[in-house]
Short mmCIF file of C-alpha atoms in Angstrom, two decimals:
data_model
loop_
_atom_site.label_atom_id
_atom_site.label_comp_id
_atom_site.label_asym_id
_atom_site.label_seq_id
_atom_site.Cartn_x
_atom_site.Cartn_y
_atom_site.Cartn_z
CA UNK A 244 79.99 -157.47 27.09
CA UNK A 245 83.65 -156.58 26.67
CA UNK A 246 85.39 -158.42 23.87
CA UNK A 247 89.01 -158.58 22.75
CA UNK A 248 90.37 -160.57 19.85
CA UNK A 249 93.71 -162.24 20.25
CA UNK A 250 95.89 -165.27 19.65
CA UNK A 251 95.89 -168.22 22.02
CA UNK A 252 99.52 -168.67 23.08
CA UNK A 253 99.61 -171.33 25.74
CA UNK A 254 97.39 -173.90 27.47
CA UNK A 255 98.52 -175.62 30.66
CA UNK A 256 96.21 -178.55 31.57
CA UNK A 257 95.80 -179.94 35.01
CA UNK A 258 93.11 -182.49 35.85
CA UNK A 259 90.47 -180.99 33.59
CA UNK A 260 91.33 -177.37 34.40
CA UNK A 261 93.21 -175.15 31.96
CA UNK A 262 95.44 -172.14 32.56
CA UNK A 263 95.41 -170.18 29.33
CA UNK A 264 97.47 -167.28 28.02
CA UNK A 265 96.11 -165.16 25.17
CA UNK A 266 98.02 -162.37 23.49
CA UNK A 267 96.01 -159.30 22.55
CA UNK A 268 97.92 -156.62 20.60
CA UNK A 269 101.17 -157.61 22.30
CA UNK A 270 99.71 -157.84 25.81
CA UNK A 271 99.34 -161.18 27.58
CA UNK A 272 96.03 -161.86 29.32
CA UNK A 273 95.38 -164.90 31.49
CA UNK A 274 92.27 -166.94 32.08
CA UNK A 275 91.22 -170.24 33.59
CA UNK A 276 88.66 -172.63 32.04
CA UNK A 277 87.44 -176.21 32.35
CA UNK A 278 87.70 -178.57 29.35
CA UNK A 279 87.63 -176.75 26.03
CA UNK A 280 87.07 -178.11 22.53
CA UNK A 281 89.79 -178.88 20.00
CA UNK A 282 89.01 -175.61 18.21
CA UNK A 283 90.96 -173.86 20.95
CA UNK A 284 94.56 -174.82 20.14
CA UNK A 285 97.74 -172.76 20.52
CA UNK A 286 98.09 -170.14 17.77
CA UNK A 287 94.33 -170.14 17.05
CA UNK A 288 92.50 -166.83 16.87
CA UNK A 289 90.14 -166.44 19.82
CA UNK A 290 87.90 -163.86 21.41
CA UNK A 291 88.02 -163.04 25.11
CA UNK A 292 84.72 -162.06 26.69
CA UNK A 293 84.13 -160.52 30.09
CA UNK A 294 81.30 -158.63 31.65
CA UNK A 295 81.43 -154.93 32.38
CA UNK A 296 80.58 -155.75 36.01
CA UNK A 297 83.68 -157.96 36.25
CA UNK A 298 86.07 -155.04 35.69
CA UNK A 299 87.49 -153.45 38.85
CA UNK A 300 88.67 -149.88 38.33
CA UNK A 301 91.74 -148.91 40.34
CA UNK A 302 92.88 -145.34 40.67
CA UNK A 303 96.30 -144.33 41.97
CA UNK A 304 99.32 -146.48 42.67
CA UNK A 305 98.89 -150.22 42.73
CA UNK A 306 98.44 -152.22 45.84
CA UNK A 307 99.19 -155.89 45.14
CA UNK A 308 96.01 -157.78 44.28
CA UNK A 309 95.14 -161.27 43.12
CA UNK A 310 93.72 -159.92 39.83
CA UNK A 311 95.50 -161.85 37.10
CA UNK A 312 95.04 -159.16 34.50
CA UNK A 313 95.99 -155.50 34.99
CA UNK A 314 95.36 -153.18 32.07
CA UNK A 315 96.53 -149.54 32.15
CA UNK A 316 93.64 -147.44 30.77
CA UNK A 317 92.51 -143.89 30.18
CA UNK A 318 88.95 -142.87 31.16
CA UNK A 319 87.26 -142.08 27.90
CA UNK A 320 83.65 -141.50 28.85
CA UNK A 321 81.32 -141.57 31.86
CA UNK A 322 77.57 -142.27 32.15
CA UNK A 323 76.54 -141.69 35.72
CA UNK A 324 73.25 -143.10 36.98
CA UNK A 325 71.84 -142.96 40.47
CA UNK A 326 72.90 -146.50 41.41
CA UNK A 327 75.14 -147.62 38.56
CA UNK A 328 77.77 -145.85 36.49
CA UNK A 329 79.29 -146.93 33.21
CA UNK A 330 82.93 -146.01 32.66
CA UNK A 331 84.26 -146.25 29.09
CA UNK A 332 88.00 -146.95 29.03
CA UNK A 333 90.68 -147.16 26.35
CA UNK A 334 93.51 -149.65 26.82
CA UNK A 335 96.35 -151.07 24.75
CA UNK A 336 94.11 -154.09 24.11
CA UNK A 337 91.28 -151.90 22.79
CA UNK A 338 88.25 -150.20 24.28
CA UNK A 339 86.47 -151.69 27.29
CA UNK A 340 83.72 -150.70 29.69
CA UNK A 341 83.48 -150.98 33.46
CA UNK A 342 80.14 -151.03 35.27
CA UNK A 343 80.66 -149.81 38.81
CA UNK A 344 78.33 -148.52 41.49
CA UNK A 345 77.75 -144.77 41.52
CA UNK A 346 78.85 -144.93 45.13
CA UNK A 347 82.32 -146.13 44.03
CA UNK A 348 82.30 -143.65 41.18
CA UNK A 349 81.79 -140.76 43.61
CA UNK A 350 84.43 -142.12 45.97
CA UNK A 351 87.04 -142.41 43.19
CA UNK A 352 86.38 -138.92 41.73
CA UNK A 353 86.94 -140.26 38.22
CA UNK A 354 87.24 -137.72 35.40
CA UNK A 355 87.59 -138.11 31.64
CA UNK A 356 91.24 -138.28 30.51
CA UNK A 357 92.45 -139.70 33.78
CA UNK A 358 94.75 -142.78 33.90
CA UNK A 359 93.35 -145.80 35.79
CA UNK A 360 94.05 -149.54 35.90
CA UNK A 361 91.36 -152.08 34.95
CA UNK A 362 91.61 -155.33 36.93
CA UNK A 363 90.01 -158.61 35.78
CA UNK A 364 90.58 -162.04 37.34
CA UNK A 365 91.36 -165.12 35.26
CA UNK A 366 88.04 -166.63 36.48
CA UNK A 367 85.95 -163.93 34.84
CA UNK A 368 87.27 -164.09 31.29
CA UNK A 369 85.53 -166.47 28.87
CA UNK A 370 86.97 -167.85 25.70
CA UNK A 371 85.10 -167.90 22.37
CA UNK A 372 86.16 -168.87 18.90
CA UNK A 373 87.73 -165.98 16.99
CA UNK A 374 85.47 -166.49 13.97
CA UNK A 375 82.28 -165.64 15.87
CA UNK B 286 80.26 -206.78 16.50
CA UNK B 287 76.77 -205.69 15.53
CA UNK B 288 76.56 -203.91 12.19
CA UNK B 289 73.52 -202.04 10.91
CA UNK B 290 73.15 -200.37 7.56
CA UNK B 291 69.75 -199.14 6.52
CA UNK B 292 67.84 -196.82 4.26
CA UNK B 293 64.19 -196.11 4.89
CA UNK B 294 61.95 -193.34 3.65
CA UNK B 295 60.12 -191.56 6.45
CA UNK B 296 57.41 -188.95 6.40
CA UNK B 297 58.42 -185.96 8.51
CA UNK B 298 56.27 -182.96 9.40
CA UNK B 299 57.73 -181.02 6.45
CA UNK B 300 57.65 -183.82 3.89
CA UNK B 301 59.50 -187.05 3.11
CA UNK B 302 63.03 -187.66 4.33
CA UNK B 303 65.49 -190.56 4.25
CA UNK B 304 66.76 -192.35 7.27
CA UNK B 305 70.15 -193.33 5.93
CA UNK B 306 72.86 -194.63 8.22
CA UNK B 307 75.53 -197.19 8.92
CA UNK B 308 76.64 -197.96 12.44
CA UNK B 309 78.70 -200.62 14.20
CA UNK B 310 78.28 -201.50 17.86
CA UNK B 311 80.79 -203.29 20.01
CA UNK B 312 79.25 -206.28 21.76
CA UNK B 313 78.46 -205.55 25.39
CA UNK B 314 78.41 -201.79 24.90
CA UNK B 315 75.70 -199.32 25.93
CA UNK B 316 74.98 -196.75 23.26
CA UNK B 317 72.69 -193.76 23.45
CA UNK B 318 70.79 -192.29 20.52
CA UNK B 319 69.58 -188.73 20.96
CA UNK B 320 68.11 -186.18 18.63
CA UNK B 321 64.95 -184.17 18.05
CA UNK B 322 61.51 -185.80 17.65
CA UNK B 323 61.03 -187.20 14.19
CA UNK B 324 64.76 -187.69 13.55
CA UNK B 325 64.27 -191.44 13.09
CA UNK B 326 65.48 -192.73 16.47
CA UNK B 327 62.60 -195.12 17.10
CA UNK B 328 62.66 -196.30 13.46
CA UNK B 329 66.18 -197.65 14.03
CA UNK B 330 64.95 -199.75 16.98
CA UNK B 331 61.95 -200.99 14.99
CA UNK B 332 64.21 -202.01 12.11
CA UNK B 333 66.60 -203.85 14.45
CA UNK B 334 63.76 -205.70 16.14
CA UNK B 335 62.17 -206.66 12.81
CA UNK B 336 58.93 -204.74 13.40
CA UNK B 337 59.73 -202.70 10.32
CA UNK B 338 61.59 -203.58 7.11
CA UNK B 339 63.92 -200.98 5.64
CA UNK B 340 63.96 -200.18 1.91
CA UNK B 341 67.47 -201.59 1.79
CA UNK B 342 70.32 -202.48 4.10
CA UNK B 343 71.89 -205.17 6.22
CA UNK B 344 71.78 -206.17 9.87
CA UNK B 345 74.47 -208.51 11.17
CA UNK B 346 74.59 -209.54 14.82
CA UNK B 347 77.81 -211.42 15.57
CA UNK B 348 77.93 -214.14 12.91
CA UNK B 349 74.15 -214.15 12.33
CA UNK B 350 72.58 -212.28 9.45
CA UNK B 351 69.19 -210.90 10.57
CA UNK B 352 68.42 -208.88 7.49
CA UNK B 353 69.92 -208.36 4.06
CA UNK B 354 68.04 -206.73 1.21
CA UNK B 355 70.67 -208.08 -1.23
CA UNK B 356 70.38 -211.70 -0.10
CA UNK B 357 66.64 -211.60 0.62
CA UNK B 358 67.16 -212.44 4.33
CA UNK B 359 64.69 -211.03 6.84
CA UNK B 360 64.30 -212.84 10.16
CA UNK B 361 60.92 -212.47 11.86
CA UNK B 362 60.86 -210.52 15.15
CA UNK B 363 60.48 -213.78 17.14
CA UNK B 364 63.64 -215.17 15.48
CA UNK B 365 65.72 -212.16 16.47
CA UNK B 366 66.99 -212.34 20.02
CA UNK B 367 65.93 -208.85 20.99
CA UNK B 368 64.70 -207.43 24.29
CA UNK B 369 62.44 -204.42 23.97
CA UNK B 370 61.38 -201.83 26.50
CA UNK B 371 59.20 -198.85 25.74
CA UNK B 372 57.64 -196.16 27.86
CA UNK B 373 54.47 -198.19 28.41
CA UNK B 374 54.96 -201.31 30.46
CA UNK B 375 53.06 -203.88 28.36
CA UNK B 376 52.91 -206.43 31.18
CA UNK B 377 50.41 -209.28 31.12
CA UNK B 378 47.75 -208.02 33.53
CA UNK B 379 46.46 -211.49 34.50
CA UNK B 380 49.91 -212.75 35.50
CA UNK B 381 51.88 -212.00 38.64
CA UNK B 382 55.28 -210.33 38.48
CA UNK B 383 56.98 -213.74 38.66
CA UNK B 384 54.67 -215.23 36.01
CA UNK B 385 55.37 -212.29 33.73
CA UNK B 386 59.06 -213.21 33.87
CA UNK B 387 58.55 -216.99 33.76
CA UNK B 388 56.45 -216.62 30.64
CA UNK B 389 59.70 -216.00 28.79
CA UNK B 390 61.93 -218.60 30.46
CA UNK B 391 61.70 -221.82 32.44
CA UNK B 392 64.87 -221.05 34.33
CA UNK B 393 63.48 -220.24 37.79
CA UNK B 394 66.92 -219.49 39.20
CA UNK B 395 67.47 -216.90 36.51
CA UNK B 396 64.09 -215.34 37.33
CA UNK B 397 65.04 -215.26 41.01
CA UNK B 398 68.30 -213.52 40.19
CA UNK B 399 66.54 -210.94 38.01
CA UNK B 400 63.94 -210.25 40.69
CA UNK B 401 66.79 -209.62 43.12
CA UNK B 402 68.69 -207.38 40.71
CA UNK B 403 65.68 -205.10 40.25
CA UNK B 404 64.75 -205.45 43.94
CA UNK B 405 61.32 -206.91 43.29
CA UNK B 406 61.49 -210.14 45.32
CA UNK B 407 58.93 -208.83 47.80
CA UNK B 408 56.49 -208.06 44.99
CA UNK B 409 56.91 -211.31 43.04
CA UNK B 410 53.37 -212.53 43.69
CA UNK B 411 51.61 -209.23 43.04
CA UNK B 412 49.62 -208.46 39.91
CA UNK B 413 50.68 -205.49 37.73
CA UNK B 414 47.63 -203.36 38.54
CA UNK B 415 48.69 -203.25 42.20
CA UNK B 416 52.15 -201.84 41.35
CA UNK B 417 53.34 -198.24 41.01
CA UNK B 418 54.51 -197.02 37.61
CA UNK B 419 58.14 -197.32 38.64
CA UNK B 420 57.62 -200.89 39.88
CA UNK B 421 55.82 -201.83 36.66
CA UNK B 422 58.67 -200.49 34.61
CA UNK B 423 61.17 -202.48 36.70
CA UNK B 424 59.21 -205.65 35.97
CA UNK B 425 59.15 -204.72 32.28
CA UNK B 426 62.91 -204.12 32.35
CA UNK B 427 63.53 -207.50 33.99
CA UNK B 428 61.28 -209.17 31.44
CA UNK B 429 63.08 -207.49 28.54
CA UNK B 430 66.36 -209.09 29.61
CA UNK B 431 65.03 -212.43 30.85
CA UNK B 432 66.05 -214.30 27.69
CA UNK B 433 69.51 -212.70 27.65
CA UNK B 434 68.87 -211.01 24.31
CA UNK B 435 71.70 -210.33 21.89
CA UNK B 436 70.38 -206.80 21.66
CA UNK B 437 68.46 -204.82 24.29
CA UNK B 438 66.50 -201.93 22.77
CA UNK B 439 65.20 -199.23 25.10
CA UNK B 440 62.96 -196.48 23.73
CA UNK B 441 62.52 -193.61 26.21
CA UNK B 442 61.99 -196.28 28.86
CA UNK B 443 62.08 -193.98 31.87
CA UNK B 444 60.46 -190.84 30.51
CA UNK B 445 57.13 -191.45 32.29
CA UNK B 446 58.74 -191.63 35.72
CA UNK B 447 59.58 -189.00 38.33
CA UNK B 448 63.28 -188.03 38.73
CA UNK B 449 63.96 -190.21 41.79
CA UNK B 450 62.40 -193.32 40.30
CA UNK B 451 64.17 -192.59 37.04
CA UNK B 452 67.50 -192.44 38.83
CA UNK B 453 66.80 -195.73 40.58
CA UNK B 454 65.88 -197.46 37.33
CA UNK B 455 69.01 -196.06 35.71
CA UNK B 456 71.02 -197.79 38.44
CA UNK B 457 69.15 -201.04 37.88
CA UNK B 458 69.62 -200.78 34.16
CA UNK B 459 73.36 -200.33 34.61
CA UNK B 460 73.45 -203.26 37.01
CA UNK B 461 71.64 -205.55 34.53
CA UNK B 462 73.78 -204.30 31.67
CA UNK B 463 76.99 -205.09 33.54
CA UNK B 464 75.79 -208.41 34.94
CA UNK B 465 74.69 -209.84 31.59
CA UNK B 466 76.96 -207.78 29.26
CA UNK B 467 73.98 -206.98 27.07
CA UNK B 468 74.59 -204.90 23.99
CA UNK B 469 72.13 -202.10 24.63
CA UNK B 470 70.78 -199.21 22.60
CA UNK B 471 69.02 -196.49 24.58
CA UNK B 472 66.92 -193.91 22.76
CA UNK B 473 66.41 -190.93 25.03
CA UNK B 474 65.96 -187.19 24.79
CA UNK B 475 67.10 -186.88 28.42
CA UNK B 476 70.72 -185.76 28.14
CA UNK B 477 71.35 -186.36 31.85
CA UNK B 478 70.31 -189.97 31.40
CA UNK B 479 72.37 -190.47 28.26
CA UNK B 480 75.42 -188.87 29.85
CA UNK B 481 75.11 -191.00 32.96
CA UNK B 482 74.49 -194.35 31.30
CA UNK B 483 76.10 -194.44 27.90
CA UNK B 484 79.70 -194.93 26.87
CA UNK B 485 78.97 -193.70 23.37
CA UNK B 486 76.37 -191.27 22.08
CA UNK B 487 75.04 -190.96 18.56
CA UNK B 488 73.09 -187.86 17.64
CA UNK B 489 70.54 -188.17 14.86
CA UNK B 490 69.02 -185.29 12.93
CA UNK B 491 66.65 -185.70 9.98
CA UNK B 492 67.64 -189.34 9.50
CA UNK B 493 71.39 -188.74 9.48
CA UNK B 494 74.08 -189.25 12.11
CA UNK B 495 75.44 -185.78 12.88
CA UNK B 496 77.63 -186.67 15.87
CA UNK B 497 79.09 -189.89 17.22
CA UNK B 498 81.45 -189.99 20.17
CA UNK B 499 81.87 -190.22 23.90
CA UNK B 500 79.28 -188.52 26.13
CA UNK B 501 81.60 -185.60 26.93
CA UNK B 502 80.71 -184.20 23.53
CA UNK B 503 77.33 -183.32 25.07
CA UNK B 504 79.12 -181.13 27.62
CA UNK B 505 81.66 -179.60 25.25
CA UNK B 506 79.20 -178.76 22.51
CA UNK B 507 78.97 -175.01 23.15
CA UNK B 508 79.96 -172.00 21.10
CA UNK B 509 82.18 -170.68 23.86
CA UNK B 510 84.16 -172.13 26.76
CA UNK B 511 81.03 -171.56 28.87
CA UNK B 512 79.88 -174.66 30.73
CA UNK B 513 76.71 -172.99 31.88
CA UNK B 514 74.84 -171.96 28.79
CA UNK B 515 71.28 -171.89 27.60
CA UNK B 516 69.35 -170.58 24.66
CA UNK B 517 66.35 -168.50 25.54
CA UNK B 518 63.88 -166.05 24.03
CA UNK B 519 63.76 -162.44 25.15
CA UNK B 520 60.20 -161.64 26.24
CA UNK B 521 60.63 -158.16 27.75
CA UNK B 522 63.21 -155.37 27.97
CA UNK B 523 62.87 -152.23 30.06
CA UNK B 524 65.31 -149.44 30.93
CA UNK B 525 66.57 -149.14 34.52
CA UNK B 526 69.16 -146.60 35.65
CA UNK B 527 72.02 -146.75 33.09
CA UNK B 528 71.21 -150.36 32.10
CA UNK B 529 68.29 -152.44 30.82
CA UNK B 530 66.53 -155.36 32.51
CA UNK B 531 65.54 -158.19 30.19
CA UNK B 532 63.20 -161.10 30.94
CA UNK B 533 64.25 -164.25 29.07
CA UNK B 534 62.29 -167.51 28.82
CA UNK B 535 64.54 -170.57 29.13
CA UNK B 536 62.67 -173.87 29.07
CA UNK B 537 59.84 -173.54 31.58
CA UNK B 538 61.51 -170.73 33.53
CA UNK B 539 61.62 -166.96 33.23
CA UNK B 540 64.81 -165.27 34.29
CA UNK B 541 65.74 -161.61 34.54
CA UNK B 542 69.09 -160.38 33.28
CA UNK B 543 70.94 -157.07 33.06
CA UNK B 544 71.80 -155.70 29.60
CA UNK B 545 74.18 -152.79 29.10
CA UNK B 546 73.27 -149.97 26.72
CA UNK B 547 75.66 -151.58 24.25
CA UNK B 548 73.99 -155.03 24.58
CA UNK B 549 70.61 -153.36 24.04
CA UNK B 550 71.66 -152.21 20.57
CA UNK B 551 71.97 -155.85 19.46
CA UNK B 552 69.22 -157.52 21.49
CA UNK B 553 65.49 -157.08 21.10
CA UNK B 554 62.26 -158.69 22.32
CA UNK B 555 61.48 -161.90 20.43
CA UNK B 556 65.11 -162.64 19.75
CA UNK B 557 66.84 -165.93 20.63
CA UNK B 558 69.84 -165.31 22.85
CA UNK B 559 72.63 -167.43 24.25
CA UNK B 560 73.05 -166.94 27.99
CA UNK B 561 76.36 -168.14 29.30
CA UNK B 562 78.46 -168.01 32.38
CA UNK B 563 81.74 -169.57 33.30
CA UNK B 564 81.71 -172.85 35.17
CA UNK B 565 83.29 -171.11 38.14
CA UNK B 566 80.62 -168.49 38.62
CA UNK B 567 77.16 -170.00 39.23
CA UNK B 568 76.14 -170.61 42.82
CA UNK B 569 75.17 -174.27 43.28
CA UNK B 570 73.07 -175.55 46.18
CA UNK B 571 70.55 -178.32 46.78
CA UNK B 572 66.97 -177.27 45.99
CA UNK B 573 65.02 -176.31 49.10
CA UNK B 574 68.06 -175.85 51.33
CA UNK B 575 68.94 -172.36 52.55
CA UNK B 576 72.27 -170.87 51.43
#
């Protein structure tokens, strides 16, 4: 599980659905949730959680995508398996991990030290209280 | 307004504990009481109905005083206008459905209306032993409200029934509640039922009220923004490729989940884990229908 700590900056409600902006080390990340408790108010400390499998790794110049969050990263480590590969990344928000298929890994020719972009949609990021 | 204050010593599995609470109910409201077994839920209903006397307290229903330890008032169960419904039907076996209802009132028109509301007109002349469990419980429900009680007390009334019959009785219960504006207290461990029926939910733990609010609190009460979350026990973990596969028991089901190497450092067999997913992610489809 990838986890970033940050400060909740903005909540836009619409009919039980929230569009939320969280600032993590100066970078704004966006997520969408249903109703959330009162503990999640603007300026509260929160944690953002997302699965390794929910990170798309993009190499080379950006095509436009619908991913709400684009994080420039450097490949920090690689564990290649026969079906799955785990890519450790460093970003301005902190370290994160991407789980991709080894098929994609071989196609992308990823190497340690290389710049990539990690893409995560607003649907895949969960919100947790910062004190947990 | 119905106001209850009571203190009563109970014997729990791990020793004595005090049921100690004060609660006010708006007349005509439908309130759910949930909580683990032994929390004191049924004791509250027994105290309200007069089947049990608290150590101290006060029960006021509108402008009538049913019980006051200070003033030495304690109305007998028959003097309290209470309708009771438990999981067992407690119908008179030698009386027909209609006679079971008429036993409590002479108002035949009222009995006719009740029989219609719970859709039992066709079975009015049958004896209880010829009815299904769901039908028996509908008769019992109609009988509990036949005298238009000031307080309707329901203790796990639908827990012996299958899901479809339960749903049908929930509808009938709502219909009766709205028609007669009965102040109703429903004790149930079935959160779906409480959420569907009640406008207010009180959660009891070890004799104390730990939560009191609208039913949405049952949905919001999670550690994260996850709407889809369960607590389970890890029963097996084995390595696979660069990950681990874990089997987790949740309720009566076993599910298999992927753990990363990093997750594996913090999660072991025998541990309780929270499994969550965002409300957007789970696939939802009717049981038995292909995707």
